[in-house]
């Protein structure tokens, strides 16, 4: 890894000599620490930093920044090890023709550990991305702070975190974890909009297995503690997880194609060959009229959106709610939908957090919101109450109430209690609210309502069960028929499910010029 170039050996006789010298140095910087280090990286099942950048960006579009940067640290043998790039490759290129900034840790150099020069390169490329108004992608594969450089390395992380926060809601930020991401390094991805991980080769944790063992006595592997599936299914840190780097980076490209470059632009529109007026009669069979029967809401979404394509965010975490990006008539839309297939589609702590963050992201980047409701309420239980379901549920309520993008809600089947209000009801600001003919909008289900309202009558009846059945039927016919909310102006229209796609596309087209001014304030104080 020693790269002390003997500049004096090349006489500055003319510019030709200087160009030859430059070419030699560039080749050395591009080659990195050598073939042996590259083979070791490949043996771990990982690509090199430059190979990853080639997969992410359009061919030939990468323009590197500061490839000749070297650290200036001394002590602990550092003065004899001064490789070019200092372990991070930075620059910009294009994805489908649009500019994207990128930095990639080079694990072959100092294990990708962050030092002063390394951090300054990242700071510069982040500042450039913010100034240019373009997305930033980080390809993370580093061993944390460079111990030999002490506190200056830690200060470097602080500069990254501050810029992550400044860029939040201004440009899309995507973190791709392709190796270890430990200690303070893990906080930068946590501050970004989306986190991608690769099974078996990527891990994230604040304290590693050795520290856990020393402090708690627990034995656990690196993947068991902070592997891709752990963060995709249990912690919710990872939004997307894939089996290999090639697929992962291809999906990063696809996500970028759905996002605007910054918060001042609209999401990119693509040509659409799926007719806007296409009917979907299959929807009448996908959703059972019986509110107690489960079904897959993802199938409903696929019937409605362009070509049945959607990109689900946090697919493996809080599966009782779906958050997805898709297109309607070529325009990007953010979809939030209850999933009756998991926990009957109830809202709980994790589902509320998942949906709230997604709503906030879409609102920040001018992506219209479509909410599909089939929700029986919030999940009851001591664990939920003690875990702060009030506080966490309020996050989703706050996110919707604060959103100024076009908002359309559709009651697919049932919508009960506070969960109905929270899931972008008309009363909290939805621009348009539609419902299918089997909708039930009420404080609670008819069975529960009858038990509360008619408790004495049922108890005093000669045949309590028969009385209960009769009163449930009466309550449902009076207060829960499909047109009750429409008659009171709380639903704008009851529509034919087969015509849903056309209705939504027409509505979004009308709302595209929506302007909603928010009160003047520095920022709100959302629930935590």
XYZ file of C-alpha atoms in Angstrom:
528
model
C 0.000 0.000 0.000
C 3.064 2.263 -0.002
C 2.806 4.839 -2.800
C 5.681 7.254 -2.456
C 6.160 8.490 -6.016
C 9.686 9.582 -6.903
C 8.702 12.817 -8.648
C 12.316 13.939 -8.897
C 13.079 11.039 -11.188
C 11.052 12.636 -13.943
C 12.711 15.812 -15.187
C 10.235 18.546 -16.168
C 11.940 18.894 -19.553
C 8.662 19.609 -21.347
C 4.925 19.109 -21.051
C 5.189 15.719 -22.723
C 7.219 14.514 -19.779
C 4.729 15.913 -17.301
C 1.843 14.206 -19.112
C 3.720 10.919 -18.988
C 4.268 11.437 -15.286
C 0.556 12.205 -14.816
C -0.441 9.094 -16.717
C 1.792 6.956 -14.529
C 0.279 8.398 -11.340
C -3.274 7.983 -12.637
C -2.661 4.367 -13.507
C -1.337 3.816 -10.007
C -4.429 5.460 -8.480
C -6.804 3.419 -10.657
C -5.013 0.154 -9.926
C -5.253 0.643 -6.183
C -3.242 -1.534 -3.828
C -2.729 -4.291 -6.366
C -4.108 -7.507 -7.779
C -3.653 -9.474 -4.564
C -5.903 -7.079 -2.642
C -8.480 -7.211 -5.446
C -8.485 -11.012 -5.396
C -8.979 -10.945 -1.619
C -11.975 -8.621 -2.071
C -13.471 -10.929 -4.701
C -12.840 -13.934 -2.451
C -15.114 -12.307 0.136
C -17.862 -12.284 -2.474
C -17.545 -8.517 -2.932
C -16.773 -6.231 -5.860
C -14.260 -3.406 -5.732
C -15.329 0.220 -5.356
C -14.746 0.991 -9.041
C -16.548 -2.152 -10.207
C -19.546 -1.087 -8.151
C -19.542 2.408 -9.590
C -19.448 0.957 -13.106
C -22.578 -1.082 -12.340
C -24.393 1.869 -10.781
C -23.726 4.539 -13.392
C -24.267 4.731 -17.144
C -21.233 3.365 -19.044
C -18.423 5.869 -19.412
C -20.212 8.613 -17.469
C -18.174 8.605 -14.247
C -16.100 11.714 -13.555
C -13.860 11.207 -10.546
C -13.068 13.952 -8.030
C -9.776 14.056 -6.113
C -8.387 10.698 -7.296
C -4.898 11.815 -6.272
C -5.811 12.783 -2.691
C -3.556 11.261 0.013
C -3.599 11.529 3.795
C -1.046 13.549 5.723
C -1.118 11.589 8.989
C 2.040 10.454 10.705
C 2.875 7.972 13.420
C 2.063 4.280 13.705
C 3.727 3.772 10.326
C 1.153 5.911 8.495
C 3.763 8.114 6.798
C 4.956 5.048 4.864
C 1.450 4.185 3.680
C -0.023 6.984 1.579
C -2.131 5.401 -1.179
C -3.963 7.537 -3.710
C -7.737 8.051 -3.137
C -7.161 7.412 0.599
C -9.665 4.580 0.474
C -12.704 6.299 -1.032
C -13.622 6.924 -4.675
C -15.769 10.032 -5.221
C -17.338 11.710 -8.233
C -20.423 11.984 -10.378
C -21.972 10.332 -13.396
C -25.395 9.649 -14.830
C -28.177 7.138 -14.300
C -30.458 6.989 -17.344
C -28.978 10.303 -18.397
C -29.577 12.173 -15.126
C -26.687 13.337 -12.935
C -26.015 11.365 -9.738
C -23.192 11.892 -7.230
C -21.532 8.904 -5.618
C -18.856 7.923 -3.142
C -17.615 4.376 -2.645
C -15.411 3.038 0.132
C -12.455 0.993 -1.109
C -12.115 -1.828 1.405
C -8.745 -2.774 -0.100
C -7.214 0.432 1.337
C -7.106 0.661 5.137
C -10.201 -1.575 5.199
C -12.214 1.398 3.933
C -11.663 3.113 7.306
C -12.366 6.831 7.450
C -9.564 9.302 8.113
C -9.242 13.072 7.711
C -8.534 13.161 3.960
C -11.067 10.382 3.327
C -13.756 12.375 5.150
C -12.900 15.630 3.378
C -13.390 13.938 0.015
C -16.835 12.775 1.099
C -17.685 16.239 2.479
C -16.767 17.803 -0.860
C -18.882 15.428 -2.947
C -21.849 15.867 -0.595
C -21.557 19.650 -0.872
C -21.404 19.333 -4.650
C -24.510 17.134 -4.734
C -26.478 19.600 -2.599
C -25.320 22.591 -4.679
C -26.092 20.844 -7.984
C -29.443 19.531 -6.731
C -28.710 15.909 -7.628
C -29.154 12.573 -5.805
C -26.323 11.193 -3.683
C -25.539 7.474 -3.478
C -23.052 6.109 -0.944
C -21.548 2.657 -1.453
C -20.547 1.651 2.076
C -17.858 -0.937 2.745
C -15.680 0.327 5.570
C -14.351 -0.622 8.971
C -15.340 2.606 10.740
C -13.024 5.357 11.980
C -9.301 5.106 11.236
C -7.873 4.508 14.709
C -4.409 5.750 13.759
C -5.810 9.242 13.092
C -7.688 9.534 16.367
C -10.207 12.290 16.937
C -9.807 13.820 13.458
C -11.476 10.713 12.055
C -14.393 11.131 14.447
C -14.735 14.771 13.442
C -14.931 13.590 9.837
C -18.042 11.570 10.666
C -19.598 14.627 12.283
C -19.207 16.526 9.030
C -20.927 13.729 7.121
C -23.851 13.580 9.560
C -24.352 17.349 9.387
C -24.474 17.251 5.598
C -26.840 14.255 5.617
C -29.199 16.349 7.720
C -28.838 19.452 5.553
C -29.552 17.389 2.432
C -32.602 15.689 3.975
C -35.699 16.565 1.963
C -33.549 18.519 -0.511
C -31.961 15.748 -2.577
C -32.616 11.987 -2.487
C -29.971 10.188 -0.422
C -29.441 6.447 -0.875
C -27.098 4.280 1.193
C -25.964 0.922 -0.159
C -24.354 -1.347 2.440
C -21.945 -3.707 0.689
C -19.707 -4.761 3.562
C -19.222 -3.847 7.218
C -20.753 -0.604 8.474
C -20.027 -0.382 12.179
C -19.983 2.145 14.988
C -20.446 5.769 14.026
C -20.413 4.821 10.345
C -23.885 3.310 10.745
C -25.479 6.651 11.572
C -24.980 8.174 8.131
C -27.120 5.498 6.398
C -29.712 5.896 9.166
C -30.001 9.590 8.242
C -30.549 8.913 4.545
C -33.809 8.194 2.711
C -33.230 4.567 1.714
C -30.891 1.777 2.821
C -30.026 -1.178 0.551
C -28.247 -4.294 1.865
C -26.833 -7.530 0.419
C -27.300 -10.855 2.177
C -24.248 -12.542 3.729
C -21.747 -9.794 2.864
C -23.156 -6.643 4.494
C -23.656 -5.898 8.186
C -24.596 -2.848 10.246
C -24.272 -2.452 14.007
C -23.194 0.083 16.591
C -21.240 -2.426 18.699
C -19.959 -5.684 17.192
C -20.319 -9.262 18.442
C -17.106 -9.070 20.494
C -18.350 -6.075 22.477
C -21.777 -7.659 22.921
C -20.111 -10.811 24.252
C -17.927 -8.842 26.655
C -20.748 -6.692 28.008
C -23.757 -9.031 28.044
C -22.264 -12.488 27.599
C -24.451 -13.101 24.538
C -22.945 -15.122 21.698
C -23.969 -13.975 18.222
C -22.505 -13.855 14.715
C -21.973 -10.728 12.640
C -24.952 -11.578 10.416
C -27.070 -12.597 13.370
C -26.419 -9.239 14.998
C -26.628 -6.897 12.032
C -27.042 -8.814 8.791
C -29.277 -7.847 5.891
C -32.271 -9.985 6.857
C -32.102 -8.834 10.482
C -32.369 -5.203 9.405
C -34.943 -5.930 6.692
C -37.282 -7.975 8.893
C -36.633 -7.107 12.544
C -35.099 -3.671 13.058
C -36.521 -1.959 9.983
C -33.182 -0.270 9.262
C -32.916 -1.708 5.726
C -35.571 -0.792 3.162
C -34.366 -3.222 0.476
C -32.374 -6.467 0.619
C -30.959 -8.564 -2.234
C -28.876 -11.693 -2.763
C -26.036 -10.151 -4.767
C -24.432 -6.806 -5.520
C -25.355 -6.790 -9.200
C -29.096 -7.080 -8.485
C -28.843 -4.612 -5.636
C -27.211 -1.909 -7.733
C -29.641 -2.509 -10.604
C -32.503 -1.857 -8.163
C -30.807 1.317 -6.943
C -30.852 2.495 -10.560
C -34.554 1.640 -10.810
C -35.352 3.548 -7.608
C -33.493 6.594 -8.927
C -35.622 6.453 -12.081
C -38.704 6.976 -9.888
C -37.341 9.962 -7.958
C -36.873 13.626 -8.851
C -33.335 14.992 -8.727
C -34.282 17.403 -5.932
C -37.191 18.934 -4.051
C -37.684 21.677 -6.650
C -38.421 19.247 -9.472
C -41.297 16.905 -10.219
C -40.689 13.129 -10.417
C -39.780 12.024 -13.947
C -42.644 10.939 -16.181
C -42.264 8.068 -18.621
C -44.245 7.183 -21.715
C -47.115 4.867 -20.779
C -48.563 2.179 -23.031
C -51.008 0.944 -20.372
C -54.335 2.687 -21.261
C -55.542 5.179 -18.649
C -59.123 3.989 -19.173
C -58.238 0.302 -18.747
C -60.861 -1.432 -16.631
C -59.942 -4.026 -14.003
C -62.905 -6.390 -13.495
C -60.573 -8.776 -11.635
C -60.751 -6.422 -8.645
C -64.325 -7.538 -7.981
C -63.057 -11.061 -7.372
C -59.772 -10.259 -5.572
C -61.469 -8.483 -2.649
C -64.042 -10.588 -0.748
C -67.186 -8.775 0.378
C -66.904 -10.508 3.754
C -64.812 -8.130 5.863
C -63.331 -11.000 7.861
C -61.783 -12.777 4.892
C -58.143 -11.911 4.075
C -56.735 -11.154 0.631
C -53.507 -9.776 -0.823
C -53.690 -5.992 -1.191
C -50.571 -6.136 -3.392
C -52.740 -7.761 -6.086
C -55.149 -4.832 -5.887
C -52.297 -2.369 -6.375
C -50.873 -4.345 -9.299
C -54.274 -4.260 -11.038
C -54.435 -0.480 -10.754
C -50.901 0.770 -11.529
C -49.129 0.944 -14.884
C -48.199 -2.511 -16.190
C -48.646 -4.010 -12.714
C -45.222 -2.697 -11.637
C -44.448 -1.288 -8.213
C -41.376 -0.975 -6.003
C -42.304 -1.898 -2.451
C -40.384 -0.145 0.321
C -39.704 -2.059 3.567
C -41.361 -5.124 2.047
C -40.199 -7.455 4.821
C -40.867 -5.181 7.839
C -44.257 -4.214 9.290
C -45.957 -6.291 6.625
C -49.447 -5.302 7.773
C -48.996 -2.131 5.736
C -47.675 -1.656 2.193
C -45.615 1.339 1.104
C -44.717 1.395 -2.570
C -43.688 3.599 -5.462
C -45.454 3.024 -8.766
C -46.745 4.909 -11.777
C -50.219 5.891 -12.929
C -50.343 7.035 -16.564
C -46.556 7.415 -16.433
C -46.579 9.668 -13.356
C -44.960 8.501 -10.103
C -47.234 8.015 -7.095
C -46.591 6.885 -3.525
C -49.001 4.201 -2.313
C -49.832 3.412 1.315
C -52.196 0.467 1.815
C -53.340 -1.769 4.633
C -52.481 -5.444 4.056
C -55.350 -7.685 5.273
C -53.147 -10.722 4.697
C -51.022 -9.810 7.761
C -52.595 -9.070 11.156
C -55.837 -8.316 9.302
C -54.261 -5.034 8.182
C -54.354 -3.374 11.615
C -52.161 -0.407 12.428
C -49.517 -1.062 15.075
C -46.346 0.680 16.214
C -44.115 -0.533 13.387
C -46.720 -0.026 10.644
C -47.342 3.534 11.836
C -43.624 4.357 11.792
C -43.098 2.754 8.397
C -45.987 4.605 6.768
C -45.222 7.943 8.460
C -41.658 8.074 7.145
C -42.813 7.102 3.656
C -45.491 9.810 3.642
C -42.887 12.372 4.733
C -40.499 11.300 1.987
C -43.139 11.508 -0.735
C -44.285 14.906 0.481
C -40.704 16.213 0.517
C -40.175 15.228 -3.122
C -43.558 16.155 -4.631
C -44.785 12.585 -5.053
C -48.623 12.390 -4.858
C -50.082 10.057 -2.238
C -52.659 7.327 -2.827
C -53.999 5.608 0.296
C -55.949 2.340 0.103
C -57.910 1.575 3.262
C -59.016 -1.746 4.647
C -58.286 -1.276 8.327
C -60.106 -2.695 11.379
C -58.379 -0.273 13.766
C -55.237 -0.097 15.875
C -53.788 -3.281 17.327
C -54.971 -3.650 20.937
C -52.751 -5.014 23.700
C -50.629 -4.138 26.692
C -47.393 -4.341 24.682
C -48.699 -1.864 22.133
C -49.953 0.594 24.736
C -46.806 0.384 26.834
C -44.687 0.595 23.681
C -46.299 3.945 22.860
C -48.855 3.206 20.159
C -50.378 6.624 20.887
C -47.074 8.339 20.227
C -46.182 6.233 17.192
C -49.664 6.353 15.688
C -49.528 10.137 16.018
C -46.440 10.116 13.755
C -48.567 8.863 10.870
C -51.344 11.325 11.678
C -48.840 14.193 11.762
C -47.205 13.123 8.496
C -50.519 13.092 6.618
C -51.770 16.343 8.136
C -48.498 18.049 7.226
C -48.392 16.762 3.629
C -49.153 19.301 0.911
C -48.873 17.026 -2.147
C -52.002 15.733 -3.918
C -53.685 13.182 -1.642
C -56.350 10.666 -2.642
C -57.798 8.005 -0.360
C -59.837 4.982 -1.386
C -61.830 2.871 1.070
C -61.555 -0.609 -0.398
C -63.562 -2.424 2.245
C -63.653 -1.421 5.937
C -62.336 1.590 7.795
C -62.984 1.648 11.515
C -62.298 4.048 14.356
C -59.210 6.169 14.792
C -57.359 4.154 12.158
C -59.833 5.429 9.547
C -59.118 9.023 10.550
C -55.336 8.501 10.607
C -55.219 6.825 7.173
C -55.719 10.120 5.311
C -59.432 10.614 5.760
C -61.123 13.660 4.286
C -61.252 15.279 7.711
C -57.443 15.488 7.944
C -56.980 16.904 4.482
C -57.319 14.274 1.754
C -58.155 16.127 -1.461
C -60.455 13.396 -2.759
C -61.942 10.370 -1.024
C -63.473 7.465 -2.904
C -65.007 4.189 -1.755
C -65.985 0.887 -3.275
C -69.591 -0.341 -2.895
C -68.643 -2.824 -0.135
C -67.186 -0.117 2.115
C -67.935 0.022 5.837
C -66.892 3.269 7.518
C -67.729 3.394 11.217
C -66.454 3.894 14.740
C -66.138 0.127 15.061
C -67.506 -3.076 13.562
C -71.232 -3.727 13.861
C -70.769 -6.631 16.290
C -68.706 -4.566 18.710
C -70.942 -1.532 18.381
C -74.099 -3.523 19.098
C -72.499 -5.067 22.184
C -71.802 -1.573 23.549
C -74.957 0.267 22.547
C -77.495 -2.496 23.195
C -75.805 -4.275 26.092
C -78.848 -4.073 28.395
C -81.362 -5.008 25.724
C -79.354 -8.062 24.772
C -78.873 -9.126 28.401
C -82.588 -8.767 29.196
C -83.883 -10.541 26.071
C -85.396 -14.003 26.285
C -83.089 -15.077 23.473
C -79.979 -12.857 23.815
C -78.241 -14.273 20.771
C -81.242 -13.755 18.508
C -81.677 -10.220 19.864
C -78.002 -9.523 19.346
C -78.150 -10.740 15.720
C -81.165 -8.528 15.046
C -79.594 -5.447 16.602
C -76.311 -5.974 14.725
C -78.284 -6.116 11.499
C -80.156 -2.935 12.459
C -76.952 -1.053 13.301
C -75.308 -2.110 10.068
C -78.286 -1.056 7.942
C -78.610 2.321 9.697
C -74.996 3.447 10.126
C -72.745 1.189 8.089
C -74.335 0.934 4.669
C -71.996 1.793 1.760
C -73.579 5.200 1.107
C -73.787 6.547 4.663
C -70.491 8.487 4.423
C -71.227 9.610 0.851
C -74.601 11.012 1.905
C -72.811 13.177 4.487
C -70.079 14.392 2.145
C -67.303 12.420 3.830
C -66.759 10.374 0.656
C -66.699 12.181 -2.682
C -68.022 9.232 -4.643
C -68.725 5.511 -4.467
C -67.126 4.010 -7.560
C -67.127 0.799 -9.551
C -63.940 -1.073 -8.541
C -63.287 -1.948 -12.183
C -63.084 1.765 -13.031
C -60.631 2.591 -10.216
C -57.602 3.147 -12.443
C -59.374 5.630 -14.691
C -60.899 7.532 -11.749
C -57.542 7.835 -10.009
C -55.695 8.966 -13.136
C -58.331 11.635 -13.870
C -58.206 12.826 -10.271
C -54.406 13.005 -10.137
C -54.358 14.894 -13.429
C -56.660 17.528 -11.933
C -54.597 17.754 -8.731
C -51.264 18.100 -10.497
C -51.366 21.885 -10.197
C -52.412 21.819 -6.526
C -50.841 24.482 -4.346
C -51.229 24.308 -0.589
C -49.566 26.966 1.549
C -48.479 25.865 5.019
C -48.308 28.211 8.026
C -45.091 30.196 8.348
C -42.817 28.433 10.827
C -39.259 27.313 11.255
C -40.372 23.675 11.517
C -42.959 21.621 13.329
C -42.401 19.441 16.378
C -43.614 15.994 15.287
C -44.237 13.173 17.789
C -41.164 11.056 18.524
